[in-house]
Each structure stands twice: as C-alpha cells, then as structure tokens.
Amino acid sequence: MTSPPDGNPQRADDDFTARSRTVTTRIEPEPEDPVGEVPPESLVTDVELRPDPPRAAGPVPRAVRASASWSWRFIVIVAAAALLVYFAVQLKTVVVPVMVAALVAALLLPVVRFLSDRLRFPQALASLTAMVAALAVAGGLITLAGASIATGMGQLGAKAFDGFHEALRWLSEGPLGLDEDQINAWVDQLGSQLSSNADKILSGALSVTSSVGHVAAGALIALFCLFFFLKDGRGIWMWVVGLFPRNARERVDGAALRSWGSLASYTRTQIMVAFVDALGIGIGAAILGVPLALPLAVLVFLGSFIPIVGAILTGAIAVLVALVDQGFGTALVMLAIVLGVQQAESNLLQPMLMSRALSLHPVGVLLAVATGTLVGGIVGALFAVPIVAVVNTALNYLHGRDPLPPSRREVVAEMTRRWRVTRGSA
C-alpha cells in the first residue's frame, strides 16, 4: 500500500475503507418488489394487440346491412315530412296565413323596436302602428296600380286584338306561308272549344267566388297573428320551447333564434332585390312609352318574391305588352332592358346580399322553388326558399356550425341562458 503524500498510513486506510463502502452501496441489489415480479412473457401478453377471431360470414354482406339501415331511416324521415306537408295542405286556410304573418313580422319587427325603444311607444301601440303603416303602403300601391290598369286596359285590349290579327296575317303571308283557310279553321276550332267549355269556366269562377270566404278568414287570421307576433312573439315562442324536454330547450331556442334571424335577413334582402327589379323595368318601360308601366313595375315587384321564376315570368309579361303595343323592335329593346336588369340583380346585387343572409347555392334555390311549385303552386313557390333557409340554418347550428357572427353570439347566448339554469336545477 502506498502512503499518501503527507506520509500518514492511518488516513490512507480510512480513505480505502470509505471507497469500499461506496462501491458496496452502489452495487447493492434493490429490494424485491413486495407484489412480486411479473414474468416477461406476461408483460408481452398485456401489450400485444391480437386481432379479433374471424367471424363466420353471414348470408347478408355488411354493405347491404348498412344500406338497409340507412334506407329505412330515410324512408321514415321522408314519410314524416310527407305527412307534415299533407296536413299543411289540408289546413292551408290556417297554415298559410300564419306563415304570411311570420314573414311580415320578421320584416316589421325592427320598426316595432324602433317605436318602442326610441319613441317610447307601448308595445301594443308600436305593433299596431307598424301594421297600419304597412297596410297603408301596400294598399296605396295596389290602388295606384289598379287605377292605371283600369285606364289603360281598354286601349291595350284593342291593340292586342289588332296584334293577334297581324300575327295571323304574318303566318299566312310571311316566310311560313301557311294556308289562310287552315288558320281560320284553327281559330274557329279554338272558339268552339271555348264555347263548349263555358260551363266549366263558369263553375271554376263560382268555385273561386266560394273561396272568397276562405280568403277573408285567412286575412283575419293573418292580421290577428301578425299583431301578437309583433307584440309578444318572444313570449309565445318561450311557451313553445317549454313543451320540449328540459335538456333540449337551450339548443331548440338557439336554433330558433338563428333561424328567425335568417328569415328576417331573407325578407329584407328579397324586398331590396324586388325593388331594384321593379324600378329598373318600370323606368325602362316608361322611357319606351310602353303602356301600363306602373302596373308592370308593381307586378315585377310582387313576382320577384318568387326567386328566379317570378322575375322571368313578370319580365316576359313586360316584353309581351311592349310587343302588342309598339311592335317587334320595341319588344326587343324591352327584352334587352329586362335581361340587363335581371343580370345585374342576379350577378351583382343578389349574391352580395344573399351570401350574408343565407348559405344556399343557386341550384338549391331553384330546386326548392320547383318543388314548392309542384307541391303547393304559387303559395309553395313563395314559401319554399324561406322554409329551406330556416331549416338549413337550424341544422347547421345543431351540427356545431354556428352561422351567427361572433359579435351576435353573446347576445343570443344571453337570451337562451335561462334554459341553461333550468336544466342545471333539474
């Protein structure tokens, strides 16, 4: 053993003993696990992923079973929707006025809020004032258009008769060169068909007269519902939400508030688009000297509430009036005006406004209008797009895609918070 530099052998022995203890402590085995050691093969067995044992193939493939599951659910949904549409058609005297009242209420509700919040009107007085103002505007437009139609219809009818004979003369003397006797035979046949079906036409007129009572009843229902939708619409809807299960009330109320906002945006946007259409076509007809320019503008305004189809039909009527009154050249200019106004509206104004109000593709709008027309005629075409817009907004919200801008979500969340408290206390 070598001595340290200071020559003290006892100190060297102490250092060696300390190093030995350190080494001994370092290599001392760890105490055994009181639970016991786990064999390595069991560790491998616990983490190993074993595939499921193969199942015996059944007589029906899995894809067919999945298709069958989707099919019967789809059939149930379609049957429920068809049943709902059937009852709505059967109760159209009540359903249609309520839907009209909802559309008008979505339009007039900002006016009611302005009167009640800014001018301090009572809620009932503000609702009644908004209703009377809307009825006055609509009645004034209809009266003005009716007076223009009454003064100009006689002259237009005479020109239409002359234009009809001019068309018959063109068929016989023009490029087609049809036989005049054959044309007269067709005209006589048309007259005989009209005279033979006069009883059916009369019965149809009587059926229309008998439905005047239904129209009057529907108008009263619409006005009654409109007043209470404006006065206490939120309270009525709160009662409806209370009929749902407690755990669904908050989401149902949130979906309804967003759908109502979508309906209001659609109504305001459609009125603006209809006004632009009517103004452009009416000014064009007046510049060309086409008679009934004001009634045509009112007709275009009303027809524009039926998307795509209404604008085409009312524009065609304006072109036909120009053709009958002033001839082919003026009709071509009128057609150019109608197409120009509608293209500017459909390609510039409507996409810019509708993209903010709705999230519907133009193909979806067209199919909705076509389906509504097949199911409910003009009324179905009028309500098809609002219904699709409301359903689309509600489904987007229920699937987690909130259509509201972030600035509005807090306001709507505050309105639905009461259902959250009710659900938590249940």
Coordinates of N, CA and C in Angstrom, one line a residue, residues 199-416:
D199 N -119.4 26.1 -69.5 CA -119.9 25.7 -68.3 C -118.8 25.4 -67.2
K200 N -117.7 24.8 -67.7 CA -116.6 24.5 -66.8 C -116.0 25.8 -66.3
I201 N -115.8 26.8 -67.3 CA -115.2 28.0 -66.9 C -116.1 28.7 -65.8
L202 N -117.4 28.7 -66.1 CA -118.4 29.3 -65.1 C -118.3 28.6 -63.7
S203 N -118.2 27.3 -63.7 CA -118.1 26.6 -62.5 C -116.8 26.9 -61.7
G204 N -115.8 27.1 -62.5 CA -114.5 27.5 -61.9 C -114.6 28.9 -61.3
A205 N -115.3 29.8 -62.0 CA -115.5 31.1 -61.4 C -116.3 31.1 -60.2
L206 N -117.3 30.2 -60.2 CA -118.1 30.1 -59.0 C -117.3 29.5 -57.8
S207 N -116.5 28.5 -58.1 CA -115.6 28.0 -57.0 C -114.7 29.0 -56.5
V208 N -114.2 29.9 -57.4 CA -113.3 31.0 -56.9 C -114.1 31.9 -56.0
T209 N -115.4 32.2 -56.4 CA -116.2 33.0 -55.6 C -116.5 32.4 -54.2
S210 N -116.7 31.1 -54.2 CA -117.0 30.4 -53.0 C -115.8 30.4 -52.0
S211 N -114.6 30.6 -52.6 CA -113.4 30.6 -51.8 C -113.1 32.0 -51.3
V212 N -113.9 33.0 -51.6 CA -113.7 34.3 -51.1 C -113.8 34.3 -49.6
G213 N -114.7 33.5 -49.1 CA -114.9 33.4 -47.6 C -113.6 32.9 -47.0
H214 N -113.0 31.9 -47.6 CA -111.7 31.4 -47.1 C -110.6 32.4 -47.1
V215 N -110.6 33.2 -48.2 CA -109.6 34.3 -48.3 C -109.8 35.3 -47.2
A216 N -111.1 35.7 -46.9 CA -111.4 36.7 -45.9 C -111.0 36.1 -44.5
A217 N -111.3 34.8 -44.3 CA -110.9 34.2 -43.0 C -109.4 34.2 -42.8
G218 N -108.7 33.8 -43.9 CA -107.3 33.8 -43.9 C -106.7 35.2 -43.6
A219 N -107.3 36.2 -44.2 CA -106.8 37.6 -44.0 C -106.9 38.0 -42.5
L220 N -108.1 37.6 -41.9 CA -108.3 37.9 -40.5 C -107.3 37.2 -39.6
I221 N -107.1 35.9 -39.9 CA -106.1 35.1 -39.1 C -104.7 35.7 -39.2
A222 N -104.3 36.1 -40.5 CA -103.0 36.7 -40.7 C -102.8 38.0 -39.9
L223 N -103.8 38.8 -39.9 CA -103.7 40.1 -39.2 C -103.7 39.9 -37.7
F224 N -104.5 38.9 -37.2 CA -104.5 38.6 -35.8 C -103.2 38.1 -35.3
C225 N -102.7 37.1 -36.1 CA -101.4 36.5 -35.7 C -100.2 37.5 -35.8
L226 N -100.3 38.4 -36.8 CA -99.3 39.4 -37.0 C -99.2 40.3 -35.8
F227 N -100.3 40.8 -35.3 CA -100.3 41.7 -34.2 C -99.7 41.0 -33.0
F228 N -100.0 39.8 -32.7 CA -99.5 39.2 -31.5 C -98.0 38.7 -31.7
F229 N -97.6 38.4 -33.0 CA -96.2 38.1 -33.2 C -95.4 39.3 -33.0
L230 N -95.9 40.5 -33.3 CA -95.1 41.7 -33.1 C -95.2 42.1 -31.6
K231 N -96.3 41.9 -31.0 CA -96.5 42.4 -29.6 C -95.8 41.5 -28.6
D232 N -96.0 40.1 -28.8 CA -95.5 39.2 -27.8 C -94.9 37.9 -28.4
G233 N -94.2 38.1 -29.5 CA -93.7 36.9 -30.2 C -92.7 36.1 -29.4
R234 N -91.8 36.8 -28.7 CA -90.9 36.1 -27.9 C -91.6 35.3 -26.8
G235 N -92.6 35.8 -26.2 CA -93.3 35.1 -25.1 C -94.0 33.9 -25.7
I236 N -94.6 34.0 -26.9 CA -95.3 32.8 -27.5 C -94.3 31.7 -27.8
W237 N -93.1 32.1 -28.3 CA -92.1 31.1 -28.6 C -91.5 30.5 -27.3
M238 N -91.4 31.2 -26.2 CA -90.9 30.7 -25.0 C -91.9 29.6 -24.5
W239 N -93.2 29.8 -24.7 CA -94.2 28.8 -24.3 C -94.0 27.5 -25.1
V240 N -93.7 27.7 -26.4 CA -93.5 26.5 -27.3 C -92.2 25.8 -26.9
V241 N -91.2 26.5 -26.5 CA -89.9 25.9 -26.1 C -90.1 25.1 -24.8
G242 N -91.0 25.6 -24.0 CA -91.3 24.9 -22.7 C -91.9 23.5 -22.9
L243 N -92.5 23.3 -24.1 CA -93.0 21.9 -24.3 C -92.0 20.9 -24.6
F244 N -90.7 21.3 -24.9 CA -89.7 20.3 -25.2 C -89.1 19.8 -23.9
P245 N -88.3 18.7 -24.0 CA -87.6 18.2 -22.8 C -86.6 19.2 -22.3
R246 N -86.3 19.2 -21.0 CA -85.5 20.2 -20.4 C -84.1 20.2 -21.0
N247 N -83.5 19.1 -21.3 CA -82.2 19.1 -21.8 C -82.1 19.5 -23.2
A248 N -83.2 19.7 -23.9 CA -83.2 20.2 -25.3 C -83.6 21.6 -25.5
R249 N -84.1 22.2 -24.4 CA -84.7 23.6 -24.6 C -83.7 24.6 -25.1
E250 N -82.5 24.6 -24.5 CA -81.5 25.6 -24.8 C -81.1 25.5 -26.3
R251 N -80.9 24.3 -26.8 CA -80.5 24.2 -28.2 C -81.6 24.5 -29.1
V252 N -82.8 24.1 -28.8 CA -84.0 24.4 -29.6 C -84.2 25.9 -29.7
D253 N -84.1 26.6 -28.6 CA -84.2 28.0 -28.6 C -83.1 28.7 -29.4
G254 N -81.9 28.2 -29.2 CA -80.8 28.8 -30.0 C -81.0 28.6 -31.5
A255 N -81.4 27.4 -31.9 CA -81.7 27.1 -33.3 C -82.8 28.0 -33.8
A256 N -83.8 28.2 -33.0 CA -85.0 29.0 -33.5 C -84.6 30.5 -33.6
L257 N -83.8 31.0 -32.7 CA -83.3 32.4 -32.8 C -82.5 32.7 -34.0
R258 N -81.6 31.7 -34.3 CA -80.8 31.9 -35.5 C -81.6 31.7 -36.8
S259 N -82.6 30.8 -36.8 CA -83.5 30.7 -37.9 C -84.3 31.9 -38.1
W260 N -84.8 32.5 -37.1 CA -85.6 33.7 -37.2 C -84.7 34.9 -37.8
G261 N -83.5 35.0 -37.3 CA -82.6 36.0 -37.9 C -82.4 35.7 -39.4
S262 N -82.2 34.5 -39.8 CA -82.1 34.1 -41.2 C -83.3 34.5 -42.0
L263 N -84.5 34.3 -41.4 CA -85.8 34.6 -42.1 C -85.9 36.1 -42.3
A264 N -85.5 36.9 -41.2 CA -85.6 38.3 -41.3 C -84.6 38.9 -42.4
S265 N -83.4 38.3 -42.4 CA -82.4 38.7 -43.4 C -82.9 38.4 -44.8
Y266 N -83.5 37.2 -45.0 CA -84.0 36.9 -46.3 C -85.1 37.8 -46.8
T267 N -86.1 38.2 -45.9 CA -87.2 39.0 -46.2 C -86.7 40.4 -46.6
R268 N -85.8 41.0 -45.8 CA -85.3 42.3 -46.2 C -84.5 42.3 -47.5
T269 N -83.7 41.3 -47.7 CA -82.9 41.2 -48.9 C -83.8 41.0 -50.1
Q270 N -84.8 40.2 -50.0 CA -85.7 40.0 -51.1 C -86.5 41.2 -51.5
I271 N -86.9 42.0 -50.5 CA -87.6 43.3 -50.7 C -86.7 44.2 -51.5
M272 N -85.4 44.3 -51.1 CA -84.5 45.2 -51.8 C -84.3 44.8 -53.2
V273 N -84.1 43.5 -53.4 CA -83.9 42.9 -54.8 C -85.1 43.2 -55.6
A274 N -86.3 43.0 -55.1 CA -87.6 43.2 -55.8 C -87.7 44.7 -56.2
F275 N -87.4 45.5 -55.3 CA -87.5 47.0 -55.5 C -86.5 47.4 -56.7
V276 N -85.3 46.8 -56.7 CA -84.4 47.2 -57.8 C -84.9 46.6 -59.1
D277 N -85.5 45.4 -59.1 CA -86.0 44.9 -60.4 C -87.2 45.8 -60.9
A278 N -88.1 46.1 -60.0 CA -89.3 46.8 -60.3 C -88.9 48.2 -60.8
L279 N -87.9 48.9 -60.1 CA -87.5 50.2 -60.5 C -86.9 50.2 -61.9
G280 N -86.0 49.3 -62.2 CA -85.3 49.2 -63.5 C -86.2 48.9 -64.6
I281 N -87.1 47.9 -64.5 CA -88.0 47.6 -65.6 C -89.1 48.6 -65.7
G282 N -89.6 49.2 -64.6 CA -90.6 50.2 -64.7 C -90.1 51.5 -65.4
I283 N -88.9 51.9 -65.1 CA -88.3 53.1 -65.7 C -88.0 52.8 -67.2
G284 N -87.5 51.6 -67.5 CA -87.3 51.3 -68.9 C -88.6 51.3 -69.7
A285 N -89.7 50.7 -69.2 CA -91.0 50.7 -69.9 C -91.5 52.1 -70.1
A286 N -91.3 53.0 -69.1 CA -91.8 54.4 -69.2 C -91.0 55.1 -70.2
I287 N -89.7 54.9 -70.3 CA -88.9 55.6 -71.3 C -89.3 55.2 -72.8
L288 N -89.6 53.9 -72.9 CA -90.0 53.4 -74.2 C -91.5 53.7 -74.6
G289 N -92.2 54.3 -73.6 CA -93.6 54.6 -73.9 C -94.5 53.5 -73.8
V290 N -94.1 52.4 -73.2 CA -95.0 51.2 -73.1 C -96.1 51.5 -72.1
P291 N -97.4 51.2 -72.5 CA -98.5 51.5 -71.5 C -98.4 50.6 -70.3
L292 N -99.1 51.0 -69.3 CA -99.1 50.2 -68.0 C -97.8 50.0 -67.4
A293 N -96.9 51.1 -67.5 CA -95.6 50.9 -66.9 C -95.6 50.8 -65.4
L294 N -96.5 51.5 -64.7 CA -96.6 51.4 -63.3 C -97.1 50.1 -62.8
P295 N -98.2 49.6 -63.4 CA -98.7 48.3 -63.0 C -97.7 47.2 -63.3
L296 N -96.9 47.3 -64.4 CA -95.9 46.3 -64.7 C -94.8 46.4 -63.6
A297 N -94.4 47.6 -63.2 CA -93.4 47.7 -62.1 C -93.9 47.0 -60.8
V298 N -95.2 47.2 -60.5 CA -95.8 46.6 -59.3 C -95.8 45.1 -59.4
L299 N -96.2 44.6 -60.6 CA -96.2 43.2 -60.9 C -94.8 42.6 -60.8
V300 N -93.8 43.3 -61.3 CA -92.4 42.8 -61.2 C -92.0 42.7 -59.7
F301 N -92.4 43.8 -59.0 CA -92.1 43.8 -57.5 C -92.7 42.6 -56.8
L302 N -93.9 42.3 -57.1 CA -94.6 41.2 -56.4 C -94.0 39.9 -56.9
G303 N -93.8 39.7 -58.2 CA -93.3 38.5 -58.7 C -91.9 38.2 -58.3
S304 N -91.1 39.2 -57.9 CA -89.7 38.9 -57.5 C -89.6 38.2 -56.2
F305 N -90.7 38.1 -55.4 CA -90.6 37.4 -54.2 C -90.6 35.9 -54.4
I306 N -90.9 35.5 -55.7 CA -90.7 34.1 -56.0 C -89.3 34.0 -56.7
P307 N -88.3 33.5 -56.1 CA -86.9 33.7 -56.7 C -86.8 33.0 -58.0
I308 N -86.1 33.6 -58.9 CA -85.7 33.0 -60.3 C -87.0 33.0 -61.2
V309 N -88.0 32.2 -60.8 CA -89.1 32.0 -61.6 C -90.0 33.3 -61.8
G310 N -90.2 34.0 -60.7 CA -91.1 35.2 -60.7 C -90.5 36.3 -61.5
A311 N -89.2 36.5 -61.5 CA -88.6 37.6 -62.3 C -88.7 37.2 -63.8
I312 N -88.6 36.0 -64.1 CA -88.7 35.6 -65.5 C -90.1 35.8 -66.1
L313 N -91.0 35.4 -65.3 CA -92.4 35.5 -65.8 C -92.9 36.9 -65.9
T314 N -92.6 37.7 -64.9 CA -93.0 39.1 -64.9 C -92.3 39.9 -66.0
G315 N -91.0 39.6 -66.2 CA -90.3 40.2 -67.3 C -90.8 39.8 -68.7
A316 N -91.3 38.6 -68.8 CA -91.9 38.2 -70.1 C -93.2 38.9 -70.3
I317 N -94.0 39.2 -69.3 CA -95.2 39.9 -69.5 C -94.9 41.3 -69.9
A318 N -93.9 42.0 -69.4 CA -93.5 43.3 -69.8 C -93.1 43.3 -71.3
V319 N -92.4 42.3 -71.8 CA -92.0 42.2 -73.2 C -93.2 42.0 -74.1
L320 N -94.1 41.2 -73.6 CA -95.4 40.9 -74.4 C -96.2 42.2 -74.6
V321 N -96.3 43.0 -73.5 CA -97.1 44.2 -73.6 C -96.4 45.2 -74.5
A322 N -95.1 45.2 -74.5 CA -94.4 46.1 -75.5 C -94.6 45.6 -76.9
L323 N -94.6 44.3 -77.1 CA -94.8 43.7 -78.4 C -96.2 44.0 -79.0
V324 N -97.2 43.9 -78.1 CA -98.5 44.2 -78.6 C -98.7 45.6 -78.8
D325 N -98.2 46.5 -78.0 CA -98.4 47.9 -78.1 C -97.6 48.6 -79.2
Q326 N -96.3 48.3 -79.3 CA -95.4 49.1 -80.2 C -94.7 48.2 -81.2
G327 N -94.8 47.0 -81.2 CA -94.2 46.2 -82.3 C -93.0 45.5 -81.9
F328 N -92.4 44.8 -82.9 CA -91.3 43.9 -82.6 C -90.0 44.6 -82.2
G329 N -89.7 45.8 -82.7 CA -88.5 46.5 -82.4 C -88.5 46.9 -80.9
T330 N -89.6 47.5 -80.5 CA -89.7 48.0 -79.1 C -89.6 46.8 -78.1
A331 N -90.2 45.7 -78.6 CA -90.2 44.5 -77.7 C -88.8 44.0 -77.5
L332 N -88.0 44.1 -78.6 CA -86.6 43.6 -78.5 C -85.8 44.5 -77.5
V333 N -86.1 45.9 -77.6 CA -85.4 46.8 -76.6 C -85.9 46.5 -75.2
M334 N -87.2 46.3 -75.0 CA -87.7 45.9 -73.7 C -87.1 44.6 -73.2
L335 N -86.9 43.7 -74.1 CA -86.3 42.4 -73.7 C -84.9 42.6 -73.2
A336 N -84.1 43.5 -73.9 CA -82.8 43.8 -73.5 C -82.7 44.5 -72.1
I337 N -83.7 45.4 -71.9 CA -83.8 46.1 -70.6 C -84.0 45.1 -69.5
V338 N -85.0 44.2 -69.7 CA -85.4 43.2 -68.7 C -84.2 42.3 -68.4
L339 N -83.5 41.8 -69.4 CA -82.3 40.9 -69.2 C -81.2 41.7 -68.5
G340 N -81.0 42.9 -68.9 CA -79.9 43.7 -68.3 C -80.2 43.9 -66.8
V341 N -81.4 44.3 -66.4 CA -81.7 44.5 -65.0 C -81.6 43.2 -64.2
Q342 N -82.1 42.1 -64.8 CA -82.1 40.8 -64.1 C -80.7 40.3 -64.0
Q343 N -79.9 40.5 -65.0 CA -78.5 40.0 -64.9 C -77.7 40.8 -63.9
A344 N -77.9 42.1 -63.8 CA -77.2 42.9 -62.8 C -77.7 42.6 -61.4
E345 N -79.0 42.3 -61.3 CA -79.5 41.9 -60.0 C -79.0 40.5 -59.5
S346 N -79.0 39.6 -60.5 CA -78.7 38.2 -60.1 C -77.2 38.0 -60.0
N347 N -76.4 38.7 -60.7 CA -74.9 38.5 -60.7 C -74.2 39.5 -59.8
L348 N -74.8 40.6 -59.4 CA -74.1 41.6 -58.6 C -74.8 41.8 -57.2
L349 N -76.1 42.2 -57.3 CA -76.8 42.6 -56.1 C -77.1 41.4 -55.2
Q350 N -77.8 40.4 -55.8 CA -78.4 39.3 -55.1 C -77.3 38.4 -54.4
P351 N -76.2 38.0 -55.2 CA -75.2 37.3 -54.5 C -74.5 38.0 -53.3
M352 N -74.3 39.3 -53.5 CA -73.7 40.1 -52.4 C -74.6 40.1 -51.2
L353 N -75.9 40.2 -51.4 CA -76.8 40.3 -50.2 C -77.2 39.0 -49.7
M354 N -77.5 38.0 -50.6 CA -77.9 36.7 -50.2 C -76.8 35.9 -49.5
S355 N -75.6 36.1 -49.9 CA -74.5 35.4 -49.2 C -74.4 35.8 -47.8
R356 N -74.8 37.0 -47.4 CA -74.8 37.4 -46.0 C -76.1 36.8 -45.3
A357 N -77.2 36.7 -46.0 CA -78.4 36.3 -45.4 C -78.5 34.8 -45.3
L358 N -78.2 34.1 -46.4 CA -78.4 32.7 -46.5 C -77.1 32.0 -46.9
S359 N -77.1 30.7 -46.7 CA -76.0 29.9 -47.2 C -76.5 28.8 -48.2
L360 N -77.2 29.3 -49.2 CA -77.9 28.3 -50.1 C -77.3 28.6 -51.5
H361 N -76.9 27.5 -52.2 CA -76.5 27.5 -53.6 C -77.6 27.8 -54.5
P362 N -77.4 28.6 -55.6 CA -78.5 28.8 -56.6 C -79.2 27.6 -57.1
V363 N -78.5 26.5 -57.2 CA -79.1 25.2 -57.6 C -80.1 24.8 -56.5
G364 N -79.7 24.9 -55.3 CA -80.7 24.6 -54.2 C -81.9 25.5 -54.2
V365 N -81.7 26.8 -54.5 CA -82.8 27.7 -54.5 C -83.8 27.3 -55.7
L366 N -83.2 27.0 -56.8 CA -84.0 26.6 -58.0 C -84.8 25.3 -57.7
L367 N -84.2 24.3 -57.1 CA -84.9 23.1 -56.8 C -85.9 23.3 -55.8
A368 N -85.6 24.2 -54.8 CA -86.7 24.4 -53.8 C -87.9 25.1 -54.4
V369 N -87.7 26.1 -55.3 CA -88.8 26.7 -55.9 C -89.6 25.7 -56.8
A370 N -88.9 24.9 -57.5 CA -89.6 23.9 -58.4 C -90.4 22.9 -57.5
T371 N -89.8 22.4 -56.4 CA -90.5 21.5 -55.6 C -91.7 22.2 -54.9
G372 N -91.5 23.4 -54.4 CA -92.6 24.1 -53.8 C -93.8 24.4 -54.8
T373 N -93.4 24.7 -56.1 CA -94.4 24.9 -57.1 C -95.2 23.6 -57.4
L374 N -94.5 22.5 -57.4 CA -95.2 21.2 -57.7 C -96.2 20.8 -56.5
V375 N -95.7 21.1 -55.3 CA -96.5 20.7 -54.1 C -97.6 21.7 -53.9
G376 N -97.3 23.0 -53.9 CA -98.3 24.0 -53.4 C -98.6 25.1 -54.4
G377 N -98.2 25.0 -55.6 CA -98.5 26.1 -56.6 C -97.7 27.3 -56.3
I378 N -98.4 28.5 -56.5 CA -97.8 29.8 -56.3 C -97.4 30.0 -54.8
V379 N -98.3 29.5 -53.9 CA -98.0 29.6 -52.5 C -96.8 28.8 -52.1
G380 N -96.7 27.6 -52.7 CA -95.5 26.8 -52.4 C -94.2 27.4 -52.9
A381 N -94.3 28.0 -54.1 CA -93.1 28.7 -54.6 C -92.7 29.9 -53.8
L382 N -93.7 30.6 -53.2 CA -93.4 31.7 -52.4 C -92.7 31.4 -51.1
F383 N -93.1 30.3 -50.5 CA -92.6 29.9 -49.2 C -91.5 28.9 -49.2
A384 N -91.1 28.4 -50.4 CA -90.1 27.3 -50.5 C -88.8 27.7 -50.0
V385 N -88.3 28.8 -50.5 CA -86.9 29.3 -50.1 C -86.9 29.7 -48.7
P386 N -87.8 30.5 -48.1 CA -87.7 30.7 -46.7 C -87.7 29.5 -45.8
I387 N -88.5 28.5 -46.2 CA -88.5 27.3 -45.4 C -87.2 26.6 -45.4
V388 N -86.6 26.5 -46.7 CA -85.3 25.8 -46.8 C -84.3 26.6 -46.1
A389 N -84.3 27.9 -46.1 CA -83.3 28.7 -45.4 C -83.4 28.5 -43.9
V390 N -84.6 28.5 -43.4 CA -84.8 28.3 -41.9 C -84.3 26.9 -41.5
V391 N -84.7 25.9 -42.3 CA -84.2 24.5 -41.9 C -82.7 24.4 -42.0
N392 N -82.1 25.0 -43.1 CA -80.7 24.9 -43.2 C -79.9 25.6 -42.1
T393 N -80.4 26.7 -41.6 CA -79.8 27.4 -40.5 C -79.9 26.6 -39.2
A394 N -81.1 26.1 -39.0 CA -81.2 25.3 -37.8 C -80.3 24.0 -37.8
L395 N -80.3 23.3 -38.9 CA -79.4 22.1 -39.0 C -78.0 22.5 -38.8
N396 N -77.5 23.5 -39.4 CA -76.1 23.9 -39.3 C -75.8 24.2 -37.8
Y397 N -76.7 24.9 -37.1 CA -76.4 25.2 -35.7 C -76.4 23.9 -34.9
L398 N -77.3 23.0 -35.1 CA -77.4 21.8 -34.3 C -76.2 20.8 -34.6
H399 N -75.6 21.0 -35.8 CA -74.4 20.2 -36.1 C -73.1 20.9 -35.7
G400 N -73.2 22.0 -35.0 CA -72.0 22.6 -34.5 C -71.4 23.7 -35.4
R401 N -72.1 24.1 -36.4 CA -71.6 25.1 -37.3 C -72.5 26.4 -37.1
D402 N -72.1 27.2 -36.2 CA -72.9 28.4 -35.8 C -72.9 29.4 -37.0
P403 N -74.0 29.8 -37.6 CA -74.0 30.7 -38.7 C -73.9 32.2 -38.2
L404 N -74.1 32.4 -36.9 CA -74.0 33.8 -36.5 C -72.6 34.3 -36.4
P405 N -72.4 35.6 -36.7 CA -71.1 36.2 -36.5 C -70.8 36.3 -35.0
P406 N -69.5 36.3 -34.7 CA -69.1 36.3 -33.3 C -69.7 37.4 -32.4
S407 N -69.9 38.5 -33.1 CA -70.5 39.7 -32.3 C -71.9 39.4 -31.8
R408 N -72.6 38.6 -32.5 CA -74.0 38.3 -32.2 C -74.2 37.1 -31.3
R409 N -73.2 36.3 -31.2 CA -73.3 35.0 -30.4 C -73.5 35.3 -28.9
E410 N -72.9 36.3 -28.4 CA -73.0 36.5 -27.0 C -74.4 37.0 -26.6
V411 N -75.0 37.8 -27.5 CA -76.4 38.3 -27.3 C -77.4 37.2 -27.3
V412 N -77.2 36.3 -28.3 CA -78.2 35.1 -28.4 C -77.9 34.2 -27.2
A413 N -76.7 34.0 -26.8 CA -76.4 33.1 -25.7 C -77.0 33.7 -24.4
E414 N -77.0 35.0 -24.3 CA -77.7 35.6 -23.1 C -79.2 35.4 -23.1
M415 N -79.8 35.4 -24.3 CA -81.2 35.1 -24.4 C -81.6 33.7 -24.1
T416 N -80.7 32.8 -24.3 CA -81.0 31.3 -24.1 C -80.5 30.9 -22.7

